Amino acid sequence: MPTERPVQEFAPAKINLSLHVTGRRSDGYHLLDSLVVFADVGDHLQVTTASETRVSVTGPRADGVPDDARNLVWKAADHFGQPADITLDKYLPAAAGIGGGSSDAAAVLRALAQATGRSIPPGTDRLGADLPVCIAPQAARLQGVGELITPLPPLPAIHAVLVNPGVEVATPKVFAALRSADNPPMFATLPQWPDAATLAQWLRGTRNDLEPPSVILAPVIGDVLTRLRRQPECLLARMSGSGATCFALTTTRARAEAIAARIAVPGWWVQPVTLT
Ligand code: ATP
């Protein structure tokens, strides 16, 4: 019997520390090789089983987020086969390259599994390429079209500041502007990184192949990256996903907070975080 008690879930932001586009399948999906981590900032959800699905979107980033069947949380309830009353408290910017919608949908699937005692039905990738990795949010290497997930051993403590300059970048447009879809993958085996500085140094040998086309489509992303790279505490600055959110890695939370305080611009979303 499904319980009608509300289940609370946290939907963390997903950050692509690297994102190599390594090919394109005949069905048009792009092949990726990406190092994914999760932040301690995210959306908050309350999910209760119900006779029909209803979504209400609240919170500081609710503006413009659909509260109907277009919302991925609604699609997640449909996928699970369990109508639900969902309150989505939105803190993450939408269409921002940090997987907000996918992480929300994964949180609904976890909540419904808990409420019903049933397991999450297979085929969650149909809800989005980022969805499978968001189901058990932990550092992982993502390959294929997002379905090949290799969890990584615990990472060293890494901190970052996330910066979104308030422009929405549509993922399909970024892929369409990509010059080549056939780029080299990351190294076949990943090392263990003893600390954030070593990880950042290693990441310098990796890329986000979507960064150049996104910067062309939204030049303000280039401005964000330039400002982040000028900060003395910044170990490495890069864009996440298809943008526009960028991150600067630091060795301590205090350093991430120092950059955040210095870089704040009205209209920009600036958030110090710890990554796991
Ligand atoms: P990714 O990193 O997977 O590309 P993203 O951060 O770029 O994700 P989302 O935040 O998932 O993108 O939003 C993409 C679009 O999906 C938005 O423009 C919005 O209209 C729609 N959308 C559907 N469900 C949600 C949701 N739960 N939260 C935010 N946007 C949603």
XYZ file of C-alpha atoms and ligand atoms in Angstrom:
307
model
C 0.000 0.000 0.000
C 1.437 3.423 -0.886
C 1.868 5.650 2.169
C 0.133 9.005 1.961
C 2.722 10.638 4.204
C 4.771 13.330 2.402
C 8.343 12.383 1.527
C 10.974 15.160 1.470
C 13.792 14.953 -1.075
C 16.747 17.154 -1.987
C 17.626 17.569 -5.672
C 21.284 18.685 -5.823
C 22.794 20.658 -8.695
C 24.816 18.481 -11.078
C 28.162 19.890 -12.200
C 30.115 18.574 -15.185
C 33.775 19.060 -14.187
C 34.588 17.885 -17.720
C 32.367 17.141 -20.704
C 33.906 15.600 -23.811
C 31.630 15.088 -26.816
C 33.048 11.971 -28.454
C 30.630 11.126 -31.256
C 27.096 11.098 -32.532
C 24.818 8.050 -32.824
C 22.737 7.418 -35.919
C 19.625 8.448 -33.910
C 21.189 11.913 -33.382
C 22.103 11.486 -29.675
C 25.587 12.661 -28.765
C 28.108 10.391 -27.048
C 29.717 11.908 -23.984
C 32.572 11.289 -21.589
C 32.060 13.412 -18.495
C 33.140 13.718 -14.871
C 30.025 14.583 -12.885
C 29.819 15.765 -9.277
C 26.980 17.116 -7.138
C 26.734 20.318 -5.093
C 25.225 21.021 -1.683
C 22.854 23.536 -3.275
C 19.665 22.346 -4.961
C 15.894 22.228 -5.089
C 13.696 20.873 -2.286
C 10.725 18.640 -2.990
C 7.792 17.290 -1.062
C 6.048 14.330 -2.689
C 2.813 12.646 -1.551
C 1.078 9.834 -3.434
C -2.326 10.985 -4.725
C -5.146 9.984 -7.061
C -3.984 12.470 -9.686
C -0.770 14.382 -10.260
C -0.531 18.027 -9.230
C 2.584 20.181 -9.251
C 3.096 23.443 -7.434
C 6.317 25.386 -7.951
C 7.488 27.732 -5.183
C 10.773 29.301 -4.074
C 13.169 32.006 -5.265
C 13.675 30.516 -8.772
C 10.048 29.471 -9.462
C 9.483 32.120 -12.154
C 8.966 30.592 -15.605
C 9.137 26.970 -14.418
C 6.054 25.097 -15.712
C 3.660 23.588 -13.145
C 1.974 21.260 -15.618
C 2.838 18.093 -17.578
C 5.812 19.898 -19.194
C 7.621 19.799 -15.863
C 10.015 16.849 -15.605
C 8.713 16.085 -12.102
C 5.266 15.418 -13.612
C 6.857 13.180 -16.271
C 8.721 11.354 -13.488
C 5.435 10.543 -11.681
C 3.984 9.310 -15.007
C 7.094 7.191 -15.583
C 6.776 5.688 -12.110
C 3.078 4.948 -12.736
C 2.056 6.664 -9.496
C 0.181 9.975 -9.475
C 1.557 12.365 -6.857
C 1.074 15.738 -5.257
C 4.439 17.463 -5.745
C 5.683 20.708 -4.246
C 8.869 21.844 -5.964
C 10.760 24.525 -4.070
C 13.041 25.911 -6.764
C 16.473 27.314 -5.869
C 18.409 26.355 -9.015
C 18.230 28.471 -12.165
C 16.470 26.653 -15.042
C 18.106 25.804 -18.374
C 21.433 26.458 -16.688
C 23.584 23.384 -17.422
C 23.316 22.121 -13.843
C 20.618 19.535 -14.450
C 17.902 21.177 -12.363
C 14.992 19.474 -14.101
C 16.728 16.078 -14.229
C 17.704 16.222 -10.562
C 14.121 17.213 -9.611
C 12.723 14.293 -11.621
C 15.210 11.876 -10.038
C 14.193 13.158 -6.581
C 10.534 12.409 -7.389
C 11.463 8.879 -8.471
C 13.372 8.330 -5.183
C 10.464 9.735 -3.172
C 7.908 7.531 -4.937
C 10.103 4.458 -4.461
C 10.196 5.250 -0.743
C 6.462 5.974 -0.512
C 5.317 2.884 -2.425
C 8.044 0.364 -1.593
C 8.368 -0.304 -5.341
C 11.591 0.043 -7.276
C 12.161 2.747 -9.893
C 11.047 1.406 -13.307
C 13.848 1.071 -15.895
C 14.126 3.429 -18.877
C 14.619 6.652 -16.866
C 16.959 7.870 -19.633
C 13.810 8.539 -21.672
C 13.219 11.477 -19.288
C 16.627 12.965 -20.165
C 20.266 11.994 -20.637
C 21.203 13.399 -17.208
C 18.501 11.560 -15.353
C 20.154 8.174 -14.642
C 23.192 9.761 -12.919
C 20.910 11.964 -10.789
C 19.076 8.955 -9.307
C 21.954 8.172 -6.923
C 23.707 11.549 -6.905
C 27.404 10.917 -6.324
C 30.629 11.599 -8.221
C 30.700 9.493 -11.373
C 32.116 9.145 -14.853
C 29.363 9.321 -17.439
C 29.740 7.729 -20.855
C 27.587 6.639 -23.793
C 24.607 8.965 -24.036
C 24.557 9.197 -20.247
C 23.516 5.636 -19.453
C 27.011 4.241 -18.685
C 27.696 5.368 -15.132
C 30.892 4.490 -13.270
C 30.778 5.730 -9.666
C 34.097 7.217 -8.545
C 35.833 6.542 -5.235
C 35.268 9.414 -2.769
C 36.813 12.638 -4.067
C 39.003 14.962 -1.992
C 37.124 17.902 -0.421
C 36.465 20.270 -3.315
C 34.824 23.626 -3.070
C 33.624 25.931 -5.796
C 31.712 29.026 -6.597
C 28.926 28.645 -9.159
C 28.084 31.644 -11.322
C 25.122 31.933 -13.671
C 24.923 35.253 -15.528
C 21.151 35.021 -15.987
C 21.022 33.941 -19.615
C 19.229 30.728 -20.570
C 21.092 28.619 -23.119
C 19.000 25.982 -24.912
C 20.956 22.692 -24.986
C 19.871 21.732 -28.575
C 21.157 25.085 -29.901
C 24.543 24.502 -28.265
C 24.879 21.017 -29.784
C 23.814 22.448 -33.164
C 26.609 25.054 -32.916
C 29.254 22.458 -31.970
C 31.956 22.429 -34.665
C 32.842 18.745 -34.340
C 31.086 15.932 -32.478
C 34.098 13.606 -32.864
C 36.537 14.619 -30.149
C 38.943 12.516 -28.085
C 37.547 10.975 -24.867
C 39.095 11.476 -21.423
C 41.956 9.195 -20.371
C 40.862 5.549 -20.247
C 41.552 5.203 -16.524
C 41.076 7.934 -13.991
C 43.669 8.408 -11.226
C 42.932 8.982 -7.518
C 43.305 12.631 -6.601
C 44.704 13.319 -3.107
C 43.474 16.922 -2.976
C 41.575 19.612 -4.872
C 44.735 21.144 -6.365
C 45.785 17.802 -7.913
C 42.276 17.249 -9.257
C 42.223 20.757 -10.768
C 45.643 20.172 -12.327
C 44.414 16.883 -13.830
C 41.236 18.550 -15.097
C 43.402 20.958 -17.134
C 44.009 18.014 -19.466
C 40.246 17.643 -19.983
C 37.671 19.944 -21.606
C 34.074 20.974 -21.849
C 33.535 20.723 -25.607
C 30.274 22.652 -25.267
C 32.024 25.712 -23.802
C 33.228 27.293 -27.113
C 29.811 27.099 -28.874
C 28.006 28.328 -25.724
C 30.378 31.301 -25.434
C 29.601 32.193 -29.067
C 25.838 31.953 -28.434
C 26.035 33.865 -25.119
C 29.253 35.942 -24.929
C 28.555 36.873 -21.285
C 29.674 33.300 -20.424
C 33.129 34.280 -21.702
C 33.048 37.343 -19.406
C 32.148 35.154 -16.409
C 35.027 32.769 -17.166
C 37.504 35.630 -17.577
C 36.457 37.142 -14.232
C 36.657 33.791 -12.453
C 40.105 33.014 -13.907
C 41.415 36.346 -12.581
C 40.551 35.467 -8.973
C 43.676 34.468 -6.997
C 41.802 31.630 -5.208
C 40.630 30.048 -8.500
C 42.290 26.690 -9.298
C 40.303 26.118 -12.497
C 37.277 27.811 -14.084
C 35.016 26.118 -16.617
C 31.411 25.969 -17.810
C 29.097 23.135 -16.674
C 26.902 21.189 -19.115
C 25.684 23.359 -21.980
C 25.878 26.458 -19.783
C 25.439 29.127 -18.856
C 26.514 28.211 -15.281
C 30.285 28.300 -14.754
C 32.318 27.176 -11.760
C 35.663 28.082 -10.191
C 37.277 25.364 -8.063
C 38.977 26.354 -4.803
C 40.762 24.519 -2.005
C 38.490 25.762 0.812
C 34.918 26.904 1.303
C 36.180 30.241 2.672
C 38.011 30.855 -0.626
C 34.862 30.051 -2.622
C 32.944 32.494 -0.408
C 35.618 35.158 -0.928
C 35.276 34.883 -4.723
C 31.462 34.935 -4.423
C 31.546 38.152 -2.383
C 33.895 39.823 -4.876
C 32.241 38.728 -8.111
C 28.556 39.365 -7.303
C 26.770 41.366 -10.006
C 23.033 42.227 -9.868
C 21.138 39.628 -11.919
C 23.846 36.989 -11.584
C 23.276 33.844 -9.484
C 26.438 33.378 -7.421
C 26.664 30.470 -5.027
C 29.583 29.061 -2.999
C 29.279 25.260 -2.780
C 30.974 22.086 -1.641
C 31.119 19.307 -4.230
C 30.850 15.542 -3.666
P 20.902 20.061 -18.178
O 22.100 20.346 -17.337
O 20.366 18.668 -18.025
O 21.012 20.541 -19.584
P 19.499 22.389 -17.498
O 19.923 22.910 -16.161
O 20.153 23.029 -18.676
O 19.705 20.862 -17.520
P 16.710 22.393 -16.750
O 16.883 23.198 -15.510
O 16.374 20.972 -16.599
O 17.951 22.550 -17.730
O 15.584 23.162 -17.615
C 15.446 23.044 -19.012
C 14.004 23.464 -19.417
O 13.104 22.462 -18.944
C 13.539 24.767 -18.792
O 13.567 25.780 -19.759
C 12.123 24.514 -18.264
O 11.135 25.190 -19.021
C 11.891 23.034 -18.420
N 11.663 22.322 -17.148
C 10.941 21.193 -17.031
N 10.956 20.749 -15.762
C 11.725 21.610 -15.044
C 12.110 21.665 -13.680
N 11.696 20.749 -12.787
N 12.944 22.657 -13.299
C 13.363 23.590 -14.208
N 12.991 23.582 -15.494
C 12.180 22.610 -15.935
